[in-house]
Amino acid sequence: MTSTGQKDSPAMDADGEPALKRVMGPGLLLLFIVGDILGTGIYALTGQVAGEVGGAAWLPFVIAFTVALITACSYLELVTKYPEAAGAALYVHKAFRKHFLTFLVCFAVMCSGITSASAASRAFAANLVTGFGLDGGDGLILAIALGFMGLVLLVNLRGVSESLKVNVFLTAVELSGLLLVVLISGWFIAGGNADFSRVVAFETASDKNVFLAVSTATSLAFFAMVGFEDSVNMAEETREPSRIFPRMMFTGLGITGLIYVLVSVCAVAVVPVGRLADSETPLATVVQTAAPDFPISDLLPFISMFAVANSALINMMMASRLLYGMSRKGVLPPFLAKVHAVRRTPQAAILFTTVIAFGLITFVSLNPDSPVVALLGGTTSLLLLTVFAGVHVAVLVLRKDTVETPHFRAGRVLPVVGAVACLYLVLPWSSGRPGDEYRIAGVLLLIGVALWAVAWFTRDRTSASASVAATAATDDTEHETRP
């Protein structure tokens, strides 16, 4: 028994260290999943998706939702089987035991955070320009995007104490913006002002057939569905994860999928596709068209700014911490593990990831005709779909690894279907992705490989020097003690 006034000892993990506190129940986990999925994708890319397939913009979101649902099944089997906070890198490492492959998966996830945050910064700038009615062209949007990323840098360096209560608030704001779009559009539609014939009209580019256009749009729409995979990192802080995770994951995906379909249907019914595709703030355009005199049309750009700003900060925090962790493990050069002496934040990793983000935003903005958010969002989905394909294969490989605790099972067919679907949306001849997405992803991964090579060479030289020093010390000792 515990004596009166004495606190219970914290739970310990297998290494004898204090375990993470399990504070998340079903409600908080659901809000975390929904809040992590909502954000930049649907707020910024609805018009680009419509630009690929016309009024049938809802179809790519439905297909993306289906692929995400199948992928979630594989994640659920692994997170309930191995309830540890490490995600895809852990699963791939357990399946293949190849350190370089594990590194590539981890670095790809980190890069997806940077590309996602860069897309969010551009969307933030576009919404700010719209919200304040500024007229400065692409140069002003680029300057605001870089300034915003600099602000994220300062907040990240200072240190941010993320709490579940804050996540609940942010999720409510993001969700309110999307519900406002649906409600105001519904009022406009009910008044007989919408054109529902556009909702089933396919309009594709002359160089693409319908099938390829849908694949291209789905590859882009998948950016709006990413985020559910981040919840597996909360496994060690969730009560009864094997029981809670499946229900909350499916519920969260169902809620967001339904909202996305409603938003995309309303958007193309209210605004002509060409105008929607040309807008960097498509949902603000929808509300301004449906209710030009309603005050909420002026508020939505700021709600959008809030949603994408949250996405940018969370993704840059994730990216810098992953880089810091890989450096601490000796996988990347040690200078990336430098911590601020006062703030105790990983300053070197934060600065390094921010420099990459600056370069990305500037590079894709050099061409004034470049769909910046679509390009960066597509690169994010490219990186993550590649990782997801590896997770599906890992599920099949790890079937031979049995555990005593009961866990979710994805079956035999779904992981195979998921791996094929993810690869289909990754390969250039089937996905219809622009070549720039592969070039951006390739350059980012090459940076990672170069850093890995530097760390490997430095570690090898350091180990060799240490071995020589140890041998010399032994020889000196033997010489001194020899009669």
Short mmCIF file of C-alpha atoms in Angstrom, two decimals:
data_model
loop_
_atom_site.label_atom_id
_atom_site.label_comp_id
_atom_site.label_asym_id
_atom_site.label_seq_id
_atom_site.Cartn_x
_atom_site.Cartn_y
_atom_site.Cartn_z
CA MET A 1 0.00 0.00 0.00
CA THR A 2 1.07 3.58 -0.58
CA SER A 3 1.30 5.71 2.50
CA THR A 4 -0.87 8.81 2.77
CA GLY A 5 0.58 11.76 0.86
CA GLN A 6 3.08 9.60 -0.99
CA LYS A 7 2.94 9.81 -4.79
CA ASP A 8 2.82 6.67 -6.90
CA SER A 9 6.06 5.90 -8.68
CA PRO A 10 5.92 6.54 -12.42
CA ALA A 11 5.63 3.55 -14.75
CA MET A 12 8.95 2.43 -16.16
CA ASP A 13 9.76 1.16 -19.65
CA ALA A 14 11.88 -1.85 -20.61
CA ASP A 15 15.09 0.17 -20.23
CA GLY A 16 14.26 1.27 -16.71
CA GLU A 17 13.41 4.83 -17.83
CA PRO A 18 10.14 6.58 -16.90
CA ALA A 19 7.47 5.67 -19.43
CA LEU A 20 5.31 8.25 -21.18
CA LYS A 21 2.10 9.04 -19.35
CA ARG A 22 -0.99 7.51 -20.98
CA VAL A 23 -3.36 10.47 -20.98
CA MET A 24 -5.24 10.11 -24.28
CA GLY A 25 -8.65 8.51 -24.28
CA PRO A 26 -10.97 8.01 -27.28
CA GLY A 27 -12.17 11.64 -27.47
CA LEU A 28 -8.75 13.28 -27.38
CA LEU A 29 -7.29 10.75 -29.81
CA LEU A 30 -10.15 11.39 -32.25
CA LEU A 31 -9.60 15.15 -32.06
CA PHE A 32 -5.87 14.66 -32.57
CA ILE A 33 -6.45 12.57 -35.72
CA VAL A 34 -9.06 14.93 -37.19
CA GLY A 35 -6.98 18.00 -36.35
CA ASP A 36 -3.85 16.50 -37.89
CA ILE A 37 -5.59 15.67 -41.18
CA LEU A 38 -7.43 18.98 -41.57
CA GLY A 39 -5.33 21.86 -42.80
CA THR A 40 -3.44 23.08 -45.84
CA GLY A 41 -4.56 20.44 -48.36
CA ILE A 42 -8.29 21.13 -48.46
CA TYR A 43 -7.94 24.86 -47.81
CA ALA A 44 -5.46 25.44 -50.63
CA LEU A 45 -5.71 22.64 -53.21
CA THR A 46 -9.43 22.22 -53.95
CA GLY A 47 -9.07 24.47 -56.99
CA GLN A 48 -6.01 22.61 -58.31
CA VAL A 49 -7.82 19.28 -58.02
CA ALA A 50 -10.79 20.75 -59.90
CA GLY A 51 -8.38 22.05 -62.53
CA GLU A 52 -7.35 18.47 -63.32
CA VAL A 53 -10.79 16.80 -63.55
CA GLY A 54 -13.28 19.64 -63.78
CA GLY A 55 -16.43 19.58 -61.68
CA ALA A 56 -15.91 15.99 -60.56
CA ALA A 57 -13.37 17.22 -58.00
CA TRP A 58 -15.05 15.10 -55.35
CA LEU A 59 -13.95 11.86 -57.07
CA PRO A 60 -10.18 12.24 -56.42
CA PHE A 61 -10.95 12.99 -52.76
CA VAL A 62 -13.04 9.80 -52.54
CA ILE A 63 -10.24 7.73 -54.11
CA ALA A 64 -7.63 9.38 -51.88
CA PHE A 65 -9.83 8.64 -48.86
CA THR A 66 -10.07 4.98 -49.90
CA VAL A 67 -6.29 4.65 -50.27
CA ALA A 68 -5.81 6.39 -46.90
CA LEU A 69 -8.34 4.02 -45.30
CA ILE A 70 -6.52 0.94 -46.62
CA THR A 71 -3.19 2.39 -45.49
CA ALA A 72 -4.67 3.09 -42.06
CA CYS A 73 -5.50 -0.62 -41.76
CA SER A 74 -1.83 -1.52 -42.17
CA TYR A 75 -0.80 1.18 -39.70
CA LEU A 76 -3.39 -0.10 -37.22
CA GLU A 77 -2.05 -3.65 -37.37
CA LEU A 78 1.47 -2.39 -36.69
CA VAL A 79 0.64 0.20 -34.03
CA THR A 80 -1.50 -2.25 -32.05
CA LYS A 81 1.17 -4.91 -32.48
CA TYR A 82 4.08 -2.59 -31.61
CA PRO A 83 2.61 0.32 -29.57
CA GLU A 84 5.77 2.43 -29.69
CA ALA A 85 6.22 6.08 -30.68
CA ALA A 86 8.38 5.70 -33.79
CA GLY A 87 6.07 5.20 -36.77
CA ALA A 88 7.04 4.02 -40.24
CA ALA A 89 10.80 3.91 -39.59
CA LEU A 90 10.28 1.49 -36.69
CA TYR A 91 8.09 -0.82 -38.77
CA VAL A 92 10.42 -0.86 -41.77
CA HIS A 93 13.41 -1.50 -39.51
CA LYS A 94 11.67 -4.41 -37.75
CA ALA A 95 10.74 -5.90 -41.12
CA PHE A 96 14.00 -5.52 -43.07
CA ARG A 97 16.76 -4.79 -40.52
CA LYS A 98 18.55 -2.53 -43.04
CA HIS A 99 19.85 0.60 -41.34
CA PHE A 100 20.26 2.57 -44.56
CA LEU A 101 16.68 1.76 -45.63
CA THR A 102 15.43 2.78 -42.18
CA PHE A 103 17.34 6.05 -42.54
CA LEU A 104 15.82 6.74 -45.97
CA VAL A 105 12.30 6.17 -44.62
CA CYS A 106 12.96 8.44 -41.66
CA PHE A 107 14.53 11.15 -43.83
CA ALA A 108 11.69 10.94 -46.36
CA VAL A 109 9.17 11.51 -43.56
CA MET A 110 11.25 14.47 -42.39
CA CYS A 111 11.37 15.92 -45.91
CA SER A 112 7.60 15.54 -46.23
CA GLY A 113 7.29 17.74 -43.15
CA ILE A 114 9.44 20.44 -44.77
CA THR A 115 7.58 20.35 -48.11
CA SER A 116 4.23 20.39 -46.29
CA ALA A 117 5.28 23.37 -44.16
CA SER A 118 6.59 25.17 -47.26
CA ALA A 119 3.24 24.63 -48.99
CA ALA A 120 1.49 25.93 -45.87
CA SER A 121 3.66 29.07 -45.79
CA ARG A 122 2.76 29.89 -49.40
CA ALA A 123 -0.93 29.28 -48.64
CA PHE A 124 -0.62 31.49 -45.55
CA ALA A 125 0.81 34.32 -47.65
CA ALA A 126 -1.90 34.00 -50.31
CA ASN A 127 -4.66 34.09 -47.68
CA LEU A 128 -3.07 37.08 -45.94
CA VAL A 129 -2.94 39.01 -49.22
CA THR A 130 -6.59 38.13 -49.88
CA GLY A 131 -7.70 38.89 -46.33
CA PHE A 132 -6.18 42.39 -46.30
CA GLY A 133 -6.90 43.11 -49.97
CA LEU A 134 -3.24 43.70 -50.83
CA ASP A 135 -2.03 43.94 -54.42
CA GLY A 136 1.65 43.16 -54.77
CA GLY A 137 1.77 40.19 -57.10
CA ASP A 138 3.92 37.07 -56.70
CA GLY A 139 6.83 39.05 -55.25
CA LEU A 140 4.78 40.16 -52.25
CA ILE A 141 3.40 36.65 -51.69
CA LEU A 142 6.95 35.22 -51.80
CA ALA A 143 8.19 37.84 -49.32
CA ILE A 144 5.31 37.14 -46.92
CA ALA A 145 5.82 33.38 -47.24
CA LEU A 146 9.53 33.72 -46.38
CA GLY A 147 8.73 36.11 -43.55
CA PHE A 148 6.17 33.71 -42.16
CA MET A 149 8.68 30.85 -42.31
CA GLY A 150 11.13 33.09 -40.46
CA LEU A 151 8.49 33.61 -37.76
CA VAL A 152 8.02 29.84 -37.52
CA LEU A 153 11.80 29.60 -37.10
CA LEU A 154 11.75 32.02 -34.15
CA VAL A 155 8.84 30.24 -32.46
CA ASN A 156 10.51 26.90 -33.02
CA LEU A 157 13.80 28.15 -31.58
CA ARG A 158 12.06 29.61 -28.56
CA GLY A 159 10.31 26.32 -27.86
CA VAL A 160 6.64 25.48 -28.08
CA SER A 161 4.82 23.56 -25.39
CA GLU A 162 2.13 21.75 -27.36
CA SER A 163 -0.82 20.57 -25.29
CA LEU A 164 -3.91 18.55 -26.05
CA LYS A 165 -6.12 21.46 -25.01
CA VAL A 166 -4.47 23.67 -27.63
CA ASN A 167 -4.96 20.93 -30.23
CA VAL A 168 -8.68 20.82 -29.38
CA PHE A 169 -8.92 24.59 -29.92
CA LEU A 170 -6.99 24.51 -33.21
CA THR A 171 -9.09 21.63 -34.51
CA ALA A 172 -12.28 23.53 -33.67
CA VAL A 173 -11.08 26.59 -35.63
CA GLU A 174 -10.01 24.55 -38.67
CA LEU A 175 -13.25 22.57 -38.65
CA SER A 176 -15.37 25.71 -38.26
CA GLY A 177 -13.91 27.18 -41.44
CA LEU A 178 -14.82 24.10 -43.49
CA LEU A 179 -18.31 23.87 -41.96
CA LEU A 180 -18.87 27.54 -42.81
CA VAL A 181 -18.00 26.81 -46.44
CA VAL A 182 -20.53 23.96 -46.51
CA LEU A 183 -23.31 25.91 -44.74
CA ILE A 184 -22.94 29.13 -46.78
CA SER A 185 -22.66 27.13 -50.01
CA GLY A 186 -25.75 25.15 -48.98
CA TRP A 187 -27.68 28.39 -48.51
CA PHE A 188 -26.53 29.56 -51.95
CA ILE A 189 -27.49 26.20 -53.51
CA ALA A 190 -30.89 26.17 -51.80
CA GLY A 191 -31.62 29.55 -53.38
CA GLY A 192 -31.29 27.97 -56.82
CA ASN A 193 -28.14 29.88 -57.71
CA ALA A 194 -25.76 26.93 -58.09
CA ASP A 195 -25.02 24.91 -61.18
CA PHE A 196 -25.06 21.25 -60.17
CA SER A 197 -24.39 20.10 -63.71
CA ARG A 198 -20.72 20.96 -63.10
CA VAL A 199 -20.49 18.37 -60.30
CA VAL A 200 -20.56 15.46 -62.76
CA ALA A 201 -18.74 17.15 -65.63
CA PHE A 202 -15.25 15.87 -66.44
CA GLU A 203 -13.00 18.51 -67.96
CA THR A 204 -9.44 17.32 -68.54
CA ALA A 205 -6.37 18.76 -70.22
CA SER A 206 -5.96 17.93 -73.89
CA ASP A 207 -2.83 15.85 -73.23
CA LYS A 208 -4.53 13.61 -70.65
CA ASN A 209 -7.32 11.09 -70.86
CA VAL A 210 -9.90 10.87 -68.06
CA PHE A 211 -8.16 7.98 -66.33
CA LEU A 212 -4.78 9.72 -66.17
CA ALA A 213 -6.39 13.01 -65.13
CA VAL A 214 -8.15 11.29 -62.21
CA SER A 215 -4.85 9.67 -61.19
CA THR A 216 -3.07 13.05 -61.27
CA ALA A 217 -5.83 14.70 -59.25
CA THR A 218 -5.85 11.84 -56.73
CA SER A 219 -2.08 12.12 -56.29
CA LEU A 220 -2.65 15.77 -55.41
CA ALA A 221 -5.79 15.24 -53.31
CA PHE A 222 -3.93 12.70 -51.16
CA PHE A 223 -2.01 15.64 -49.67
CA ALA A 224 -5.27 16.62 -47.96
CA MET A 225 -5.56 13.16 -46.35
CA VAL A 226 -2.07 12.90 -44.85
CA GLY A 227 -1.72 13.35 -41.13
CA PHE A 228 -3.51 10.24 -39.89
CA GLU A 229 -0.17 8.40 -39.85
CA ASP A 230 1.22 10.87 -37.28
CA SER A 231 -1.20 9.56 -34.66
CA VAL A 232 0.80 6.32 -34.32
CA ASN A 233 3.47 8.38 -32.58
CA MET A 234 0.96 8.90 -29.76
CA ALA A 235 0.65 5.15 -29.12
CA GLU A 236 2.68 5.23 -25.90
CA GLU A 237 0.49 8.05 -24.55
CA THR A 238 -2.85 6.40 -25.36
CA ARG A 239 -4.81 4.29 -22.92
CA GLU A 240 -5.52 0.78 -24.27
CA PRO A 241 -4.20 1.53 -27.77
CA SER A 242 -5.04 -1.92 -29.13
CA ARG A 243 -8.72 -1.31 -28.36
CA ILE A 244 -9.03 2.44 -28.96
CA PHE A 245 -6.90 3.09 -32.05
CA PRO A 246 -8.94 1.17 -34.67
CA ARG A 247 -12.25 2.81 -33.76
CA MET A 248 -10.85 6.32 -33.53
CA MET A 249 -8.71 6.03 -36.68
CA PHE A 250 -11.67 4.89 -38.80
CA THR A 251 -13.97 7.49 -37.25
CA GLY A 252 -11.47 10.31 -37.80
CA LEU A 253 -10.86 9.34 -41.42
CA GLY A 254 -14.62 9.01 -41.99
CA ILE A 255 -15.32 12.50 -40.59
CA THR A 256 -12.60 14.20 -42.63
CA GLY A 257 -13.42 12.24 -45.79
CA LEU A 258 -17.10 13.26 -45.58
CA ILE A 259 -16.21 16.92 -44.98
CA TYR A 260 -13.77 16.93 -47.92
CA VAL A 261 -16.35 15.48 -50.32
CA LEU A 262 -19.00 18.00 -49.19
CA VAL A 263 -16.56 20.90 -49.54
CA SER A 264 -15.41 19.85 -53.01
CA VAL A 265 -19.01 19.33 -54.24
CA CYS A 266 -20.11 22.71 -52.89
CA ALA A 267 -17.05 24.45 -54.33
CA VAL A 268 -17.59 23.36 -57.93
CA ALA A 269 -21.36 23.91 -57.72
CA VAL A 270 -20.89 27.51 -56.57
CA VAL A 271 -17.80 28.64 -58.52
CA PRO A 272 -16.95 27.85 -62.17
CA VAL A 273 -14.05 25.42 -62.39
CA GLY A 274 -11.73 27.74 -64.30
CA ARG A 275 -12.04 30.49 -61.72
CA LEU A 276 -11.65 28.00 -58.88
CA ALA A 277 -8.50 26.49 -60.39
CA ASP A 278 -6.88 29.91 -60.83
CA SER A 279 -7.38 30.89 -57.19
CA GLU A 280 -4.71 30.35 -54.51
CA THR A 281 -7.48 30.79 -51.90
CA PRO A 282 -10.25 28.63 -53.40
CA LEU A 283 -12.46 28.32 -50.32
CA ALA A 284 -12.38 32.07 -49.73
CA THR A 285 -13.47 32.46 -53.37
CA VAL A 286 -16.36 30.06 -52.77
CA VAL A 287 -17.63 31.98 -49.73
CA GLN A 288 -17.20 35.37 -51.42
CA THR A 289 -19.21 34.10 -54.41
CA ALA A 290 -21.98 32.54 -52.33
CA ALA A 291 -22.33 35.43 -49.85
CA PRO A 292 -20.51 38.54 -51.11
CA ASP A 293 -22.20 40.81 -48.56
CA PHE A 294 -21.93 38.41 -45.63
CA PRO A 295 -19.18 39.40 -43.13
CA ILE A 296 -17.94 35.81 -42.80
CA SER A 297 -16.54 35.99 -46.34
CA ASP A 298 -13.95 38.44 -45.04
CA LEU A 299 -13.17 36.22 -42.06
CA LEU A 300 -12.51 32.94 -43.91
CA PRO A 301 -9.07 33.93 -45.28
CA PHE A 302 -7.95 34.53 -41.69
CA ILE A 303 -9.39 31.17 -40.55
CA SER A 304 -7.49 29.60 -43.44
CA MET A 305 -4.33 31.42 -42.33
CA PHE A 306 -4.76 30.04 -38.84
CA ALA A 307 -5.26 26.48 -40.12
CA VAL A 308 -2.24 26.46 -42.43
CA ALA A 309 -0.05 28.28 -39.89
CA ASN A 310 -0.70 25.50 -37.40
CA SER A 311 0.19 22.92 -40.07
CA ALA A 312 3.45 24.72 -40.85
CA LEU A 313 4.56 24.97 -37.23
CA ILE A 314 3.73 21.34 -36.38
CA ASN A 315 5.49 20.05 -39.51
CA MET A 316 8.63 22.14 -38.95
CA MET A 317 8.78 21.01 -35.33
CA MET A 318 8.45 17.39 -36.45
CA ALA A 319 11.10 17.78 -39.16
CA SER A 320 13.66 19.44 -36.87
CA ARG A 321 13.15 16.86 -34.11
CA LEU A 322 13.56 13.98 -36.55
CA LEU A 323 16.77 15.51 -37.88
CA TYR A 324 18.02 16.06 -34.33
CA GLY A 325 17.16 12.48 -33.36
CA MET A 326 19.00 11.02 -36.35
CA SER A 327 22.03 13.12 -35.47
CA ARG A 328 21.92 11.96 -31.85
CA LYS A 329 21.91 8.35 -33.06
CA GLY A 330 25.03 9.00 -35.15
CA VAL A 331 23.19 8.55 -38.45
CA LEU A 332 23.74 12.20 -39.43
CA PRO A 333 26.64 14.57 -38.67
CA PRO A 334 26.93 15.53 -34.98
CA PHE A 335 26.64 19.30 -35.58
CA LEU A 336 22.92 18.80 -36.25
CA ALA A 337 22.45 17.68 -32.64
CA LYS A 338 23.49 21.05 -31.18
CA VAL A 339 21.01 22.26 -28.57
CA HIS A 340 20.43 25.86 -27.47
CA ALA A 341 22.03 26.32 -24.05
CA VAL A 342 19.09 28.24 -22.59
CA ARG A 343 16.00 27.23 -24.54
CA ARG A 344 17.06 23.58 -24.84
CA THR A 345 15.74 23.44 -28.39
CA PRO A 346 17.60 21.68 -31.26
CA GLN A 347 18.83 24.93 -32.80
CA ALA A 348 21.11 23.45 -35.48
CA ALA A 349 18.40 21.12 -36.79
CA ILE A 350 15.83 23.94 -36.72
CA LEU A 351 18.12 26.27 -38.68
CA PHE A 352 19.04 23.54 -41.19
CA THR A 353 15.41 22.56 -41.92
CA THR A 354 14.40 26.23 -42.19
CA VAL A 355 17.17 26.93 -44.74
CA ILE A 356 15.87 24.02 -46.83
CA ALA A 357 12.33 25.43 -46.55
CA PHE A 358 13.55 28.89 -47.65
CA GLY A 359 15.23 27.32 -50.66
CA LEU A 360 12.14 25.31 -51.58
CA ILE A 361 9.76 28.25 -51.35
CA THR A 362 12.07 30.48 -53.40
CA PHE A 363 12.86 27.85 -56.04
CA VAL A 364 9.25 26.93 -56.80
CA SER A 365 8.22 30.62 -56.78
CA LEU A 366 10.77 31.66 -59.44
CA ASN A 367 8.35 30.67 -62.18
CA PRO A 368 5.32 32.99 -61.85
CA ASP A 369 3.12 30.41 -63.60
CA SER A 370 4.13 27.62 -61.22
CA PRO A 371 1.32 26.27 -58.98
CA VAL A 372 3.51 26.53 -55.89
CA VAL A 373 1.20 25.00 -53.28
CA ALA A 374 0.17 22.20 -55.65
CA LEU A 375 3.81 21.42 -56.48
CA LEU A 376 4.92 21.29 -52.85
CA GLY A 377 1.78 19.46 -51.76
CA GLY A 378 2.28 16.92 -54.54
CA THR A 379 5.89 16.39 -53.45
CA THR A 380 4.66 15.76 -49.90
CA SER A 381 2.21 13.11 -51.07
CA LEU A 382 4.92 11.58 -53.32
CA LEU A 383 7.28 11.13 -50.36
CA LEU A 384 4.61 9.80 -48.02
CA LEU A 385 3.00 7.44 -50.54
CA THR A 386 6.45 5.90 -51.07
CA VAL A 387 6.78 5.44 -47.31
CA PHE A 388 3.25 4.01 -47.11
CA ALA A 389 4.09 1.41 -49.76
CA GLY A 390 6.98 0.30 -47.53
CA VAL A 391 4.63 0.09 -44.52
CA HIS A 392 2.22 -2.16 -46.44
CA VAL A 393 5.07 -4.51 -47.36
CA ALA A 394 6.34 -4.42 -43.76
CA VAL A 395 2.94 -5.66 -42.55
CA LEU A 396 3.24 -8.75 -44.74
CA VAL A 397 6.86 -9.41 -43.76
CA LEU A 398 6.12 -9.04 -40.02
CA ARG A 399 3.29 -11.57 -40.09
CA LYS A 400 5.92 -14.15 -39.10
CA ASP A 401 6.63 -12.14 -35.93
CA THR A 402 3.93 -13.21 -33.50
CA VAL A 403 3.10 -11.35 -30.30
CA GLU A 404 1.06 -12.50 -27.33
CA THR A 405 -1.10 -9.39 -27.02
CA PRO A 406 -4.26 -9.18 -29.19
CA HIS A 407 -4.01 -6.70 -32.04
CA PHE A 408 -5.81 -5.46 -35.14
CA ARG A 409 -5.33 -7.47 -38.34
CA ALA A 410 -5.51 -5.92 -41.80
CA GLY A 411 -6.05 -9.28 -43.51
CA ARG A 412 -4.09 -10.70 -46.43
CA VAL A 413 -5.56 -8.69 -49.29
CA LEU A 414 -5.64 -5.09 -48.05
CA PRO A 415 -1.85 -4.65 -47.56
CA VAL A 416 -1.25 -5.94 -51.09
CA VAL A 417 -3.94 -3.65 -52.54
CA GLY A 418 -2.54 -0.76 -50.50
CA ALA A 419 1.04 -1.31 -51.69
CA VAL A 420 -0.08 -1.49 -55.35
CA ALA A 421 -2.29 1.62 -55.00
CA CYS A 422 0.46 3.64 -53.33
CA LEU A 423 3.03 2.67 -55.94
CA TYR A 424 0.52 3.43 -58.70
CA LEU A 425 0.16 6.97 -57.33
CA VAL A 426 3.96 7.31 -57.09
CA LEU A 427 5.20 6.05 -60.47
CA PRO A 428 5.44 8.80 -63.15
CA TRP A 429 3.77 6.91 -66.01
CA SER A 430 0.68 6.04 -63.95
CA SER A 431 0.29 8.97 -61.56
CA GLY A 432 0.65 11.77 -64.11
CA ARG A 433 2.75 13.79 -61.68
CA PRO A 434 4.81 16.70 -63.03
CA GLY A 435 8.54 15.98 -63.26
CA ASP A 436 9.37 18.81 -60.84
CA GLU A 437 7.92 16.79 -57.95
CA TYR A 438 10.41 13.97 -58.57
CA ARG A 439 13.25 16.43 -58.96
CA ILE A 440 12.44 18.17 -55.67
CA ALA A 441 12.05 14.87 -53.82
CA GLY A 442 15.25 13.53 -55.39
CA VAL A 443 17.31 16.59 -54.40
CA LEU A 444 16.00 16.42 -50.83
CA LEU A 445 16.86 12.72 -50.53
CA LEU A 446 20.30 13.33 -52.07
CA ILE A 447 20.94 15.92 -49.36
CA GLY A 448 20.07 13.24 -46.83
CA VAL A 449 22.35 10.66 -48.45
CA ALA A 450 25.20 13.20 -48.52
CA LEU A 451 24.72 13.94 -44.81
CA TRP A 452 24.58 10.21 -44.08
CA ALA A 453 27.83 9.68 -46.00
CA VAL A 454 29.54 12.49 -44.08
CA ALA A 455 28.36 10.99 -40.79
CA TRP A 456 29.49 7.51 -41.84
CA PHE A 457 32.92 8.73 -42.91
CA THR A 458 33.35 10.90 -39.81
CA ARG A 459 32.23 8.10 -37.52
CA ASP A 460 34.56 5.65 -39.26
CA ARG A 461 37.52 8.03 -38.96
CA THR A 462 36.63 8.84 -35.35
CA SER A 463 36.36 5.15 -34.49
CA ALA A 464 39.69 4.48 -36.19
CA SER A 465 41.37 7.37 -34.33
CA ALA A 466 39.92 6.15 -31.06
CA SER A 467 41.18 2.65 -31.80
CA VAL A 468 44.68 3.97 -32.61
CA ALA A 469 44.69 6.09 -29.44
CA ALA A 470 43.58 3.13 -27.35
CA THR A 471 46.27 0.94 -28.89
CA ALA A 472 48.93 3.61 -28.29
CA ALA A 473 47.83 4.02 -24.69
CA THR A 474 48.04 0.26 -24.19
CA ASP A 475 51.51 0.16 -25.73
CA ASP A 476 52.69 3.01 -23.48
CA THR A 477 51.33 1.27 -20.41
CA GLU A 478 53.00 -1.98 -21.36
CA HIS A 479 56.30 -0.13 -22.02
CA GLU A 480 56.18 1.60 -18.62
CA THR A 481 55.40 -1.57 -16.71
CA ARG A 482 57.77 -3.81 -18.63
CA PRO A 483 60.88 -4.78 -16.48
#
